[in-house]
Amino acid sequence: MLMIVVAWLLLGFCRPVTPAVLHEGAVTNVTTVAPKSVREIEKDIESIITSVTKMLLPYFVRNSDLNISAPLLDAMAKPPFGLFRGTFSIMGDYDECLDVSANKRGDIPKTKEDEFYHGQYCTVEADFPPKLLQAMLDLGNGNANHTEFGKIGSILKEFPAANFAGNYFKFLIGICLPSTCTQADLKEILKLVPVDFIPLNVRRCEDGRSKVFNVDQIVFLTVLALIALLVVIGTVIDGYQHLKHKDSKGERKNRLLQFFVAFSLYTNTKKLVHIEKNSGSEISCINGMYVLGTALVVIYHTYFLPFFTLFSSNAANLGTYLKDIEFTLIVTMGISIEAYFLFSGLLLVYPRFRRNEKHPKINVIKIILRRYIRLCPSLLFILGLIVVLPLVGSGPVWTDIFDKAADNTRKWWWTYVLMFNNFLAVKDQTFLYLWFIPCLMQISIIGAFLVWLMGKCPKFGMCIVIATGVACNIALGVLTALRNYPPTYAIYYYHNREHFEETIYTAPLSHFFSYGIGMLLGYFMAKNPTLKFSRAHVIFGWIASLLLMVGIQFIAYAGKDGTDPHPILAAIYAATHRTGFSIGLAWTILACTHGYGGVVGKIFSWKGFGPMSKLGYFGYLIHYIVITFHVSNARSSIIFSHYENWMRISGYTLVTFFAAYVLYVTFESPLTYIESFFLPSRPANENLQNNIKQNVNIEGIVATNEIIPPNTIASWNLKNSSYISEEHSKL
């Protein structure tokens, strides 16, 4: 079968190789031959491979038992249809390969003890010829290319998205070998392939046999078992309490019982779906925006997983989609992460300054501790899942994705505890999307001091917020211009992404002003509970908001062919587009909160979004694993198309919210209650001692005023512990 692979590589890529890209004047005595179309070349390759396969099949049959050789041959990957349409992963039959087993006589063994060898699945990576890639990159940047085998522009133009070819064009070939062959043997065989201009590498070999448990996996599985036990005990106790006190609410004074009941599925589900009536402290439109934000990150990562070519066929459709201007909204959808920074800044300031206090008491240390407790344990829980996941799945690309992520987690876990993993190199991060959590923590530390400063001297504090944001934006522009970074994080500029991700995209520098705008908005809304705008102001506000939130994204469409913009233009866009998006979003929140949102405001303020918004944090943390779990289990390539992607998006979104619900009722809600013992919130006023029921968020904002009997205060505290902090239901 390896001969087939070698023939495929030779026939598909063998061309004169020195040099691949020349200036037009340097090409002499070369006959320019109009190349065949891609479809014609593809048919020729398939025809030759079919012929070679037919010639080799009798050899396998004569030299091995048919029951053994046939599955080995059948399980191997063969060049499929659609190579030139972006089928980069040729998987073969993973399960059939691992099911192969033979004894010394070449028969199928009756017992495991009789087995002499079994099948093992190996993955060979074939990189695209570097010089051809350079020609494609130059073509994408508008440079004419000439090679010793003629002008190839007509062919290169049929390779969509050529500008980031170097990152995506890596062919993976599944090879099924007997377990008696080692990975080193396969590497030696590959050295015999006479195509030096095509880098070949054996990524891995696996036999699918029993996996060894590591200490960290055993520890986390023990934690999961303990949580499951607490959930069972808490639910049983809670059920018994409700049956015992079915005619009255009862009081649970026993702290130990309260601890167990904090893990009750019934109580935590009830807290989740509980919707406050006549709540005057909640900015209700944010609930719908949080839910939409979770859906947007699912959409974005369904289309643009960093390793999507490992499991995709027809990936060349992406190049076609990039030409569609409306697709720009998906390409630039990563900007929606700025909404989370804005919401966090808003919810930090708004509740504290809504009180009628000249100088509100702000405890900086408590704010930082609350934020850390809110973010870190849940993040570590997800890291634990990532470490365990290599044990629970398999597939042609499963090991490539999850084993690497687990290894990086073991190596760099301490950076997640200390909350600075966003400064790691991209190759060292568990999954890149987790950069957001430490970045938010770092900005929140700065925000805690700024909100304290605003409490002491509001005008001076706000000036410092603005000055810091402007300074960050100027620094962004300067870095972009000096280092020739792309203007934004979009797949148009994927070929120039790595250092940009480490220096710009995952750094607090890029996102502080979005957080600062949230702080300024929170202060303005707290001090102006009622606002009236003229019709002209409302119309102007919405037009400006749409231009800032949507129109600014379409500017990125100018880079659809991968051409790098002028450094000055890139710097201006890099320094302003996130801030512009956040200003537009700030108006949307302001308008919806004060009754100028129209249909948009009614949709975002729908009460049903209230419970779903509480799942926002775990929804963000788990969505990537939901997507990756599915694609890593794939036994064959997944078609990359709008229809297939949106079908997957629908399923991913549902599973994400369900998984977030499970994690909320078993981990997040109990953690919130436990935290309340160590960091109790300060009552907003003396009404609590007068038995006035109050829902308190962050530092004690009255949400409702309802007289309750004295003997139910304790049970109300347990039931409503999730309302102790607004930050516990929002990022």
XYZ file of C-alpha atoms in Angstrom:
731
model
C 0.000 0.000 0.000
C 2.937 2.291 0.653
C 3.790 1.967 -3.044
C 0.391 3.425 -3.818
C 1.058 6.342 -1.494
C 4.485 6.927 -3.053
C 3.007 6.774 -6.550
C 0.310 9.220 -5.524
C 2.848 11.674 -4.138
C 5.067 11.323 -7.199
C 2.307 11.723 -9.724
C 0.529 14.486 -7.827
C 3.458 16.707 -7.069
C 6.534 15.669 -9.077
C 7.681 18.680 -11.052
C 11.037 20.372 -11.684
C 11.705 22.125 -8.415
C 14.495 24.688 -8.742
C 13.519 27.388 -8.422
C 9.742 27.516 -7.991
C 9.355 31.278 -8.080
C 11.431 33.429 -10.465
C 11.284 36.928 -11.794
C 9.870 37.009 -15.276
C 13.161 38.257 -16.785
C 15.096 35.366 -15.270
C 13.148 32.699 -17.166
C 14.858 31.848 -20.469
C 14.452 29.108 -23.030
C 11.335 27.843 -21.388
C 8.360 26.667 -23.311
C 5.216 27.958 -21.747
C 2.651 25.201 -21.819
C -0.924 25.948 -21.007
C -1.643 23.568 -18.112
C -4.579 21.269 -17.960
C -7.494 22.239 -15.846
C -7.603 21.028 -12.263
C -10.425 18.630 -13.090
C -8.398 17.035 -15.886
C -5.352 16.636 -13.663
C -7.482 15.110 -10.928
C -8.989 12.569 -13.346
C -5.512 11.614 -14.589
C -4.250 11.024 -11.049
C -7.289 8.951 -10.103
C -6.913 6.863 -13.272
C -3.242 6.129 -12.608
C -3.817 5.323 -8.928
C -6.616 2.944 -9.882
C -4.316 1.165 -12.331
C -1.520 0.865 -9.770
C -3.927 -0.498 -7.192
C -5.156 -3.150 -9.616
C -1.576 -4.191 -10.348
C -0.602 -4.417 -6.663
C -3.662 -6.239 -5.407
C -2.628 -9.666 -6.828
C 0.733 -9.284 -5.083
C -0.933 -8.872 -1.684
C -3.225 -11.808 -2.327
C -0.376 -14.153 -3.353
C 1.911 -13.254 -0.461
C -0.462 -13.256 2.491
C -3.553 -14.911 3.793
C -6.551 -13.232 2.195
C -8.378 -12.894 5.513
C -5.472 -10.848 6.875
C -4.082 -9.015 3.858
C -7.445 -7.923 2.510
C -8.481 -5.995 5.663
C -5.023 -4.397 5.910
C -5.217 -3.274 2.307
C -8.855 -2.276 2.571
C -8.278 -0.235 5.724
C -5.497 1.812 4.160
C -6.266 5.249 2.821
C -6.565 5.649 -0.937
C -6.470 8.944 -2.787
C -10.099 10.039 -2.824
C -12.096 12.131 -5.206
C -11.798 15.855 -4.639
C -8.114 16.251 -3.806
C -8.127 19.602 -5.520
C -11.318 20.575 -3.720
C -9.595 20.492 -0.364
C -9.785 16.922 0.915
C -6.613 17.015 2.980
C -7.221 14.068 5.278
C -7.362 10.601 3.713
C -8.300 8.487 6.692
C -8.932 4.976 5.441
C -10.899 2.749 7.809
C -9.615 3.311 11.315
C -11.731 0.676 13.070
C -11.178 -2.014 10.434
C -7.425 -1.498 10.719
C -7.387 -1.894 14.497
C -9.600 -4.985 14.291
C -6.988 -6.888 12.252
C -5.459 -9.755 14.237
C -3.354 -12.777 13.184
C -1.428 -15.670 14.727
C 1.938 -17.013 13.556
C 0.271 -19.165 10.902
C -1.447 -16.127 9.412
C -4.888 -17.182 10.646
C -7.308 -15.218 12.770
C -6.430 -16.128 16.390
C -9.066 -17.721 18.567
C -7.682 -16.190 21.765
C -5.584 -13.163 22.603
C -2.738 -15.460 23.669
C -2.512 -16.880 20.133
C -2.166 -13.438 18.574
C 1.160 -12.760 16.872
C 0.372 -9.316 15.531
C -2.539 -6.977 15.140
C -3.297 -3.905 13.097
C -1.940 -0.480 13.939
C -3.031 2.800 12.441
C -0.313 5.255 11.420
C -0.682 8.765 10.092
C 1.748 10.158 7.531
C 1.825 13.910 6.982
C 2.767 15.242 3.546
C 3.370 18.971 3.444
C 2.698 20.928 0.297
C 5.919 21.641 -1.674
C 7.350 24.797 -0.043
C 8.326 26.507 -3.298
C 4.915 25.939 -4.783
C 3.404 27.337 -1.595
C 5.551 30.436 -1.953
C 4.314 30.846 -5.503
C 0.733 30.616 -4.223
C 1.392 33.144 -1.476
C 2.975 35.562 -3.928
C 0.041 35.149 -6.282
C -2.336 35.860 -3.419
C -0.439 39.081 -2.744
C -0.741 40.171 -6.365
C 2.718 39.199 -7.631
C 3.175 37.503 -11.031
C 4.750 34.071 -10.758
C 6.705 32.125 -13.342
C 8.195 28.689 -12.979
C 10.296 26.310 -15.006
C 7.141 24.423 -15.909
C 5.399 27.433 -17.331
C 3.068 30.088 -16.028
C 0.889 28.438 -13.406
C -1.370 31.333 -12.520
C -4.403 29.667 -14.092
C -3.899 26.609 -11.886
C -3.064 28.500 -8.713
C -6.207 30.599 -9.073
C -8.194 27.373 -8.879
C -6.762 26.756 -5.411
C -9.055 28.904 -3.269
C -7.661 30.784 -0.305
C -4.106 30.394 -1.567
C -2.939 33.162 0.730
C -3.003 30.921 3.795
C -2.121 27.698 1.970
C 1.034 27.224 4.006
C -1.005 26.804 7.173
C -3.716 24.559 5.785
C -2.288 22.436 2.959
C -0.999 19.443 4.889
C -2.162 16.072 3.618
C -2.756 13.347 6.205
C -2.666 9.758 4.982
C -3.867 6.825 7.088
C -1.600 3.777 6.810
C -2.586 0.388 8.240
C 0.413 -1.743 9.225
C 0.994 -4.867 11.322
C 1.969 -4.123 14.910
C 5.317 -5.818 14.264
C 6.255 -2.747 12.207
C 7.432 0.174 14.294
C 7.077 3.882 13.716
C 10.834 3.985 13.118
C 10.435 1.355 10.376
C 7.854 3.494 8.627
C 10.120 6.539 8.852
C 12.945 4.589 7.207
C 10.646 3.473 4.415
C 9.520 7.050 3.801
C 13.144 8.065 3.322
C 13.135 5.926 0.174
C 10.499 8.150 -1.415
C 12.400 10.080 -4.137
C 10.582 13.371 -3.622
C 12.856 15.528 -1.508
C 10.789 18.618 -2.230
C 7.777 17.149 -0.389
C 8.363 16.990 3.400
C 7.067 13.694 4.797
C 6.611 12.971 8.479
C 5.115 10.150 10.547
C 2.838 11.881 13.033
C 1.993 8.814 15.108
C 1.092 5.129 15.215
C -1.492 3.584 17.525
C -3.001 0.153 18.012
C -6.058 1.152 20.023
C -5.222 -1.234 22.841
C -5.737 -0.463 26.531
C -4.690 3.016 27.576
C -2.582 3.692 30.644
C -4.067 5.921 33.336
C -1.839 8.759 34.463
C -1.828 10.089 38.015
C -3.480 13.365 37.011
C -6.245 11.475 35.228
C -6.867 9.305 38.295
C -7.001 12.402 40.515
C -9.530 14.179 38.314
C -11.687 11.065 37.902
C -11.719 10.832 41.702
C -12.870 14.462 41.882
C -15.649 13.702 39.387
C -16.734 10.694 41.447
C -16.778 12.811 44.620
C -18.887 15.506 42.945
C -21.289 12.849 41.657
C -21.596 11.411 45.174
C -22.309 14.860 46.642
C -24.943 15.475 43.960
C -26.694 12.206 44.819
C -26.563 12.853 48.571
C -27.666 16.468 48.194
C -30.559 15.604 45.887
C -31.783 12.838 48.219
C -31.606 15.101 51.285
C -33.311 17.922 49.410
C -36.066 15.612 48.225
C -36.592 14.320 51.746
C -36.750 17.886 53.111
C -39.383 18.866 50.559
C -41.480 15.796 51.352
C -41.127 16.386 55.079
C -42.063 20.058 54.801
C -44.447 19.841 51.900
C -46.962 22.011 53.719
C -44.430 24.685 54.704
C -41.160 26.012 53.394
C -39.286 24.889 56.493
C -35.920 26.028 57.698
C -32.588 24.321 57.227
C -30.410 25.626 60.037
C -27.886 22.811 59.888
C -24.844 24.077 57.985
C -23.829 20.547 56.991
C -27.258 19.903 55.514
C -27.084 23.222 53.699
C -23.729 22.195 52.253
C -25.144 18.945 50.879
C -28.300 20.610 49.590
C -26.089 23.068 47.700
C -25.365 20.124 45.353
C -29.039 19.233 44.906
C -30.134 18.959 41.282
C -33.627 20.059 42.250
C -32.627 23.210 44.154
C -29.961 24.246 41.660
C -32.279 23.739 38.708
C -34.907 25.777 40.514
C -32.371 28.564 41.068
C -31.401 28.428 37.426
C -34.915 28.827 36.044
C -36.030 31.308 38.702
C -36.951 34.630 37.081
C -37.258 37.740 39.194
C -40.457 39.737 38.921
C -40.448 43.519 38.938
C -36.677 43.576 39.105
C -35.438 47.135 38.879
C -31.703 46.444 39.119
C -31.173 44.138 36.194
C -30.166 45.326 32.734
C -32.311 42.626 31.198
C -31.205 43.062 27.587
C -27.756 41.750 28.533
C -29.289 38.315 29.104
C -30.204 37.935 25.456
C -26.840 39.334 24.397
C -25.024 36.729 26.484
C -27.001 33.927 24.859
C -26.343 35.386 21.414
C -22.652 35.690 22.275
C -22.472 31.988 23.109
C -24.145 31.133 19.803
C -21.707 33.371 17.916
C -18.622 31.661 19.331
C -20.132 28.294 18.372
C -20.677 29.544 14.812
C -17.185 30.986 14.583
C -15.391 27.876 15.814
C -17.517 25.564 13.692
C -16.224 27.355 10.617
C -12.716 28.164 11.800
C -11.241 25.508 14.043
C -7.457 25.912 13.730
C -7.126 22.271 12.693
C -10.246 22.007 10.532
C -8.353 20.494 7.580
C -7.611 17.410 9.693
C -11.198 16.257 9.318
C -12.676 18.246 6.423
C -13.372 17.444 2.821
C -14.249 20.084 0.252
C -12.321 22.579 2.371
C -11.708 24.548 -0.823
C -15.299 25.766 -0.442
C -13.844 28.161 2.093
C -12.034 30.004 -0.671
C -15.316 30.422 -2.515
C -17.063 31.664 0.613
C -14.331 34.221 1.281
C -15.275 35.962 -1.953
C -18.815 36.562 -0.666
C -19.061 39.875 1.118
C -21.787 38.658 3.473
C -19.430 35.911 4.686
C -17.267 38.683 6.131
C -19.587 38.769 9.148
C -18.545 35.197 9.981
C -14.890 35.774 9.106
C -14.718 38.711 11.540
C -17.068 37.203 14.123
C -14.178 36.931 16.552
C -14.741 40.601 17.360
C -17.848 39.575 19.311
C -15.535 38.632 22.193
C -15.312 42.367 22.913
C -18.906 42.183 24.139
C -17.839 40.004 27.072
C -15.216 42.538 28.114
C -17.764 45.349 27.881
C -20.343 43.415 29.927
C -17.767 42.693 32.631
C -16.811 46.351 32.937
C -20.470 47.374 32.989
C -21.406 44.906 35.739
C -18.385 45.916 37.783
C -19.395 49.584 37.953
C -23.172 49.778 37.512
C -24.326 48.041 40.739
C -21.830 49.869 42.931
C -22.673 53.368 41.739
C -26.407 52.821 41.577
C -26.602 53.316 45.313
C -27.247 56.846 46.464
C -23.860 57.137 48.108
C -21.463 59.989 47.479
C -18.432 57.758 47.927
C -19.408 54.068 47.689
C -17.319 51.675 49.745
C -15.333 49.556 47.318
C -13.171 46.688 48.539
C -10.536 46.138 45.839
C -9.209 42.907 47.357
C -12.684 41.398 47.593
C -13.444 42.317 43.980
C -10.255 40.623 42.799
C -10.819 37.538 44.960
C -14.410 37.195 43.758
C -13.329 37.457 40.145
C -10.574 34.876 40.640
C -12.896 32.447 42.430
C -15.450 32.999 39.697
C -13.039 32.285 36.846
C -10.259 29.970 38.014
C -11.978 26.870 39.504
C -14.239 26.476 36.474
C -11.250 26.898 34.156
C -9.300 24.243 36.074
C -12.320 21.944 35.888
C -12.274 22.247 32.084
C -8.535 21.549 32.055
C -9.228 18.411 34.063
C -11.743 17.296 31.448
C -9.170 17.898 28.718
C -6.629 15.728 30.552
C -9.158 12.892 30.877
C -10.595 13.070 27.347
C -7.781 11.041 25.693
C -9.140 8.045 27.626
C -12.721 8.255 26.422
C -12.488 8.511 22.642
C -10.630 7.418 19.556
C -10.402 8.137 15.875
C -8.005 8.952 13.054
C -7.390 12.472 14.395
C -8.397 12.024 18.055
C -4.845 11.583 19.311
C -3.546 14.460 17.197
C -5.963 16.832 18.889
C -6.600 15.723 22.469
C -3.290 14.074 23.370
C -1.419 17.218 22.381
C -3.857 19.374 24.364
C -3.509 17.103 27.412
C 0.295 17.184 27.200
C 0.309 20.983 27.037
C -2.033 21.082 30.025
C 0.312 18.902 32.084
C 3.267 21.084 31.155
C 1.702 24.511 31.617
C -1.160 23.990 34.112
C 0.455 26.380 36.608
C 0.122 29.267 34.154
C -3.652 28.736 34.229
C -3.656 28.816 38.029
C -1.677 32.061 37.968
C -3.836 33.361 35.125
C -1.262 34.315 32.525
C -1.485 31.432 30.035
C -2.521 33.947 27.373
C 1.153 34.925 27.139
C 2.237 31.407 26.192
C 3.299 30.650 22.641
C 0.401 29.381 20.536
C 1.972 25.928 20.223
C 2.126 25.604 24.040
C -1.483 26.522 24.797
C -3.988 23.803 25.606
C -6.604 25.262 23.295
C -6.165 28.811 22.052
C -9.701 29.930 22.961
C -8.826 29.723 26.670
C -6.748 32.903 26.308
C -9.876 34.897 27.112
C -10.158 33.838 30.770
C -6.752 35.053 32.025
C -7.012 38.137 29.837
C -10.309 39.030 31.519
C -8.766 38.365 34.932
C -5.820 40.647 34.199
C -8.070 43.460 33.009
C -10.383 42.915 35.997
C -7.470 43.509 38.378
C -6.807 46.848 36.714
C -10.549 47.532 36.670
C -10.822 46.931 40.429
C -8.354 49.732 41.142
C -9.984 52.001 38.583
C -13.465 51.518 40.049
C -12.019 52.295 43.485
C -10.533 55.469 42.018
C -13.894 56.321 40.448
C -15.490 55.879 43.859
C -13.097 58.381 45.416
C -13.153 60.894 42.568
C -15.535 59.940 39.736
C -14.409 62.499 37.162
C -10.731 61.849 37.699
C -11.308 58.094 37.668
C -13.187 58.232 34.385
C -10.454 60.385 32.859
C -7.904 57.742 33.847
C -10.070 55.023 32.261
C -10.261 56.977 29.004
C -6.556 57.850 29.047
C -5.584 54.226 29.650
C -7.825 53.042 26.832
C -6.462 55.614 24.396
C -2.888 54.720 25.355
C -3.608 51.028 24.743
C -5.090 51.788 21.325
C -2.128 53.949 20.332
C 0.242 51.171 21.391
C -1.793 48.727 19.288
C -1.468 50.909 16.234
C 2.262 51.420 16.701
C 2.929 47.687 17.163
C 0.832 46.854 14.111
C 2.698 49.328 11.917
C 6.207 48.535 13.150
C 5.856 44.745 13.041
C 3.668 44.588 9.944
C 0.885 42.772 11.796
C -2.523 42.193 10.182
C -5.193 44.767 11.068
C -7.492 42.261 12.744
C -7.880 38.616 13.677
C -9.451 37.215 10.520
C -8.723 34.243 8.309
C -7.935 36.640 5.468
C -4.592 37.183 7.181
C -4.066 33.666 8.509
C -0.620 33.400 6.926
C 0.648 36.109 9.297
C -1.139 35.071 12.440
C 1.169 33.392 14.950
C 3.151 36.320 16.365
C 0.052 38.500 16.023
C -1.895 36.096 18.242
C 0.767 36.073 20.940
C 1.535 39.803 20.960
C -1.770 41.432 20.038
C -4.870 39.265 20.011
C -4.491 37.453 23.350
C -2.974 40.406 25.231
C -4.974 42.698 27.577
C -3.671 45.640 25.588
C -6.126 44.898 22.772
C -9.234 44.574 24.894
C -8.891 47.042 27.742
C -10.796 49.868 26.093
C -13.819 47.609 25.499
C -13.778 46.888 29.232
C -13.279 50.595 29.941
C -16.251 51.548 27.755
C -18.322 49.121 29.813
C -17.168 50.863 32.994
C -18.051 54.294 31.608
C -21.435 53.019 30.434
C -22.102 51.494 33.850
C -21.392 54.773 35.610
C -23.513 56.774 33.166
C -26.480 54.413 33.490
C -26.193 54.288 37.276
C -26.295 58.074 37.559
C -28.995 58.500 34.892
C -31.714 55.934 35.687
C -34.168 57.688 33.380
C -33.251 59.076 29.990
C -35.297 60.669 27.239
C -34.081 60.978 23.649
C -35.658 62.760 20.729
C -36.675 60.752 17.692
C -33.797 62.228 15.704
C -31.298 61.220 18.375
C -32.645 57.673 18.468
C -32.463 57.290 14.682
C -28.961 58.727 14.596
C -27.890 56.486 17.476
C -29.079 53.301 15.787
C -27.554 54.207 12.427
C -24.236 54.998 14.083
C -24.447 51.810 16.128
C -25.015 49.638 13.044
C -22.153 51.308 11.211
C -19.819 50.788 14.145
C -20.836 47.207 14.909
C -21.468 45.841 11.413
C -20.076 48.309 8.910
C -16.655 48.310 10.523
C -16.449 44.551 9.968
C -17.079 44.881 6.241
C -13.974 47.041 5.943
C -11.979 43.852 6.516
C -13.429 42.480 3.265
C -10.770 44.493 1.442
C -8.301 41.816 2.524
C -10.278 38.895 1.097
C -7.449 37.942 -1.281
C -4.917 37.893 1.544
C -3.128 41.023 0.387
C -1.566 42.781 3.354
C -2.813 46.378 3.651
C -0.520 49.366 3.971
C 0.997 49.388 7.480
C -0.528 52.786 8.292
C -4.026 51.689 7.271
C -3.594 48.436 9.171
C -2.477 50.379 12.243
C -5.482 52.718 12.146
C -7.928 49.845 11.781
C -6.212 47.779 14.488
C -6.329 50.702 16.911
C -9.976 51.640 16.368
C -12.185 48.757 15.217
C -12.608 47.061 18.612
C -13.347 50.362 20.303
C -15.828 51.279 17.572
C -17.616 47.949 17.977
C -17.839 48.450 21.746
C -19.228 51.985 21.399
C -21.924 50.685 19.052
C -22.790 47.921 21.509
C -22.896 50.428 24.373
C -25.566 52.419 22.539
C -27.554 49.240 21.915
C -27.569 48.445 25.639
C -28.456 52.020 26.557
C -31.299 52.195 24.033
C -32.755 48.798 24.942
C -32.605 49.523 28.672
C -34.443 52.853 28.370
C -37.165 51.722 25.973
C -35.662 52.788 22.643
C -34.737 49.311 21.471
C -37.956 48.469 19.661
C -38.169 44.845 18.520
C -34.463 44.341 19.207
C -34.891 45.395 22.812
C -37.926 43.151 23.303
C -36.075 40.136 21.910
C -32.945 40.643 23.999
C -35.021 41.355 27.119
C -37.135 38.203 26.819
C -37.359 36.612 30.260
C -36.503 33.187 28.878
C -32.970 34.386 28.251
C -32.500 34.994 31.986
C -31.843 31.361 32.942
C -29.858 30.724 29.756
C -27.576 33.693 30.443
C -26.532 32.089 33.731
C -25.000 29.325 31.629
C -22.916 31.825 29.666
C -19.559 31.217 31.354
C -19.617 27.442 31.197
C -21.183 27.720 27.755
C -18.060 29.512 26.588
C -15.739 27.081 28.359
C -17.411 23.907 27.101
C -18.458 24.821 23.539
C -14.998 24.253 22.077
C -14.758 20.803 23.646
C -18.218 19.908 22.310
C -17.137 20.820 18.776
C -13.717 19.214 19.049
C -15.112 16.027 20.612
C -17.393 15.513 17.637
C -14.877 16.177 14.865
C -12.149 14.177 16.627
C -14.395 11.116 16.686
C -15.059 11.328 12.948
C -14.196 8.155 11.032
C -14.413 9.897 7.680
C -14.016 13.416 6.400
C -16.744 15.941 7.243
C -17.941 17.974 4.285
C -17.154 21.661 4.655
C -20.190 23.523 3.360
C -22.699 26.043 4.636
C -25.448 23.431 4.920
C -23.329 20.901 6.802
C -21.837 23.561 9.052
C -25.196 25.036 10.030
C -26.588 21.590 10.758
C -23.603 21.019 13.032
C -23.999 24.481 14.581
C -27.583 23.636 15.563
C -26.471 20.452 17.290
C -23.406 22.009 18.884
C -25.443 24.880 20.345
C -27.997 22.549 21.929
C -25.335 20.241 23.346
C -23.313 23.223 24.586
C -26.210 24.625 26.614
C -27.111 21.181 27.946
C -23.516 20.531 28.992
C -23.370 24.015 30.539
C -26.560 23.207 32.491
C -25.029 20.000 33.863
C -21.880 21.840 34.909
C -23.912 24.688 36.408
C -26.048 22.508 38.696
C -23.211 20.180 39.717
C -20.264 22.571 39.994
C -20.889 26.291 39.504
C -23.950 26.728 41.699
C -22.502 24.721 44.624
C -19.266 26.686 44.305
C -21.226 29.936 44.513
C -22.889 28.833 47.739
C -19.601 27.690 49.275
C -18.000 31.005 48.345
C -20.769 32.890 50.155
C -19.475 31.526 53.478
C -16.035 33.031 52.923
C -16.899 36.233 51.045
C -20.369 37.287 52.207
C -21.914 40.246 50.456
C -22.576 43.448 52.339
C -26.310 44.268 52.612
C -27.373 47.316 50.644
C -29.256 48.797 53.612
C -30.927 47.900 56.865
C -34.047 46.454 55.252
C -32.563 42.963 55.359
C -32.629 43.014 59.143
C -36.277 44.062 58.883
C -37.130 40.859 57.046
C -37.454 42.490 53.656
C -36.604 39.986 50.959
C -33.901 41.334 48.713
C -32.024 39.818 45.824
C -28.463 41.055 46.044
C -26.001 41.239 43.178
C -22.273 41.905 43.591
C -22.282 44.210 46.634
C -25.969 44.280 47.451
C -28.379 45.813 44.958
C -32.056 45.555 45.845
C -33.823 43.720 43.064
C -37.170 43.075 44.718
C -38.894 44.091 47.923
C -41.122 41.384 49.279
C -42.071 40.737 52.905
C -41.149 37.201 53.977
C -41.678 35.414 57.267
C -38.719 35.425 59.682
C -38.516 31.638 59.805
C -37.790 31.354 56.090
C -34.825 33.720 55.837
C -32.275 30.912 56.194
C -33.834 28.717 53.541
C -34.236 31.741 51.267
C -30.489 32.418 51.602
C -29.748 28.897 50.415
C -32.302 28.995 47.647
C -31.086 32.319 46.327
C -27.346 31.986 46.910
C -26.775 32.320 43.187
C -27.944 35.931 43.419
C -25.213 36.896 45.862
C -23.095 38.055 42.953
C -24.160 39.201 39.537
C -20.750 38.035 38.383
C -21.810 34.461 39.108
C -24.290 34.469 36.271
C -22.305 36.639 33.881
C -18.806 36.650 32.497
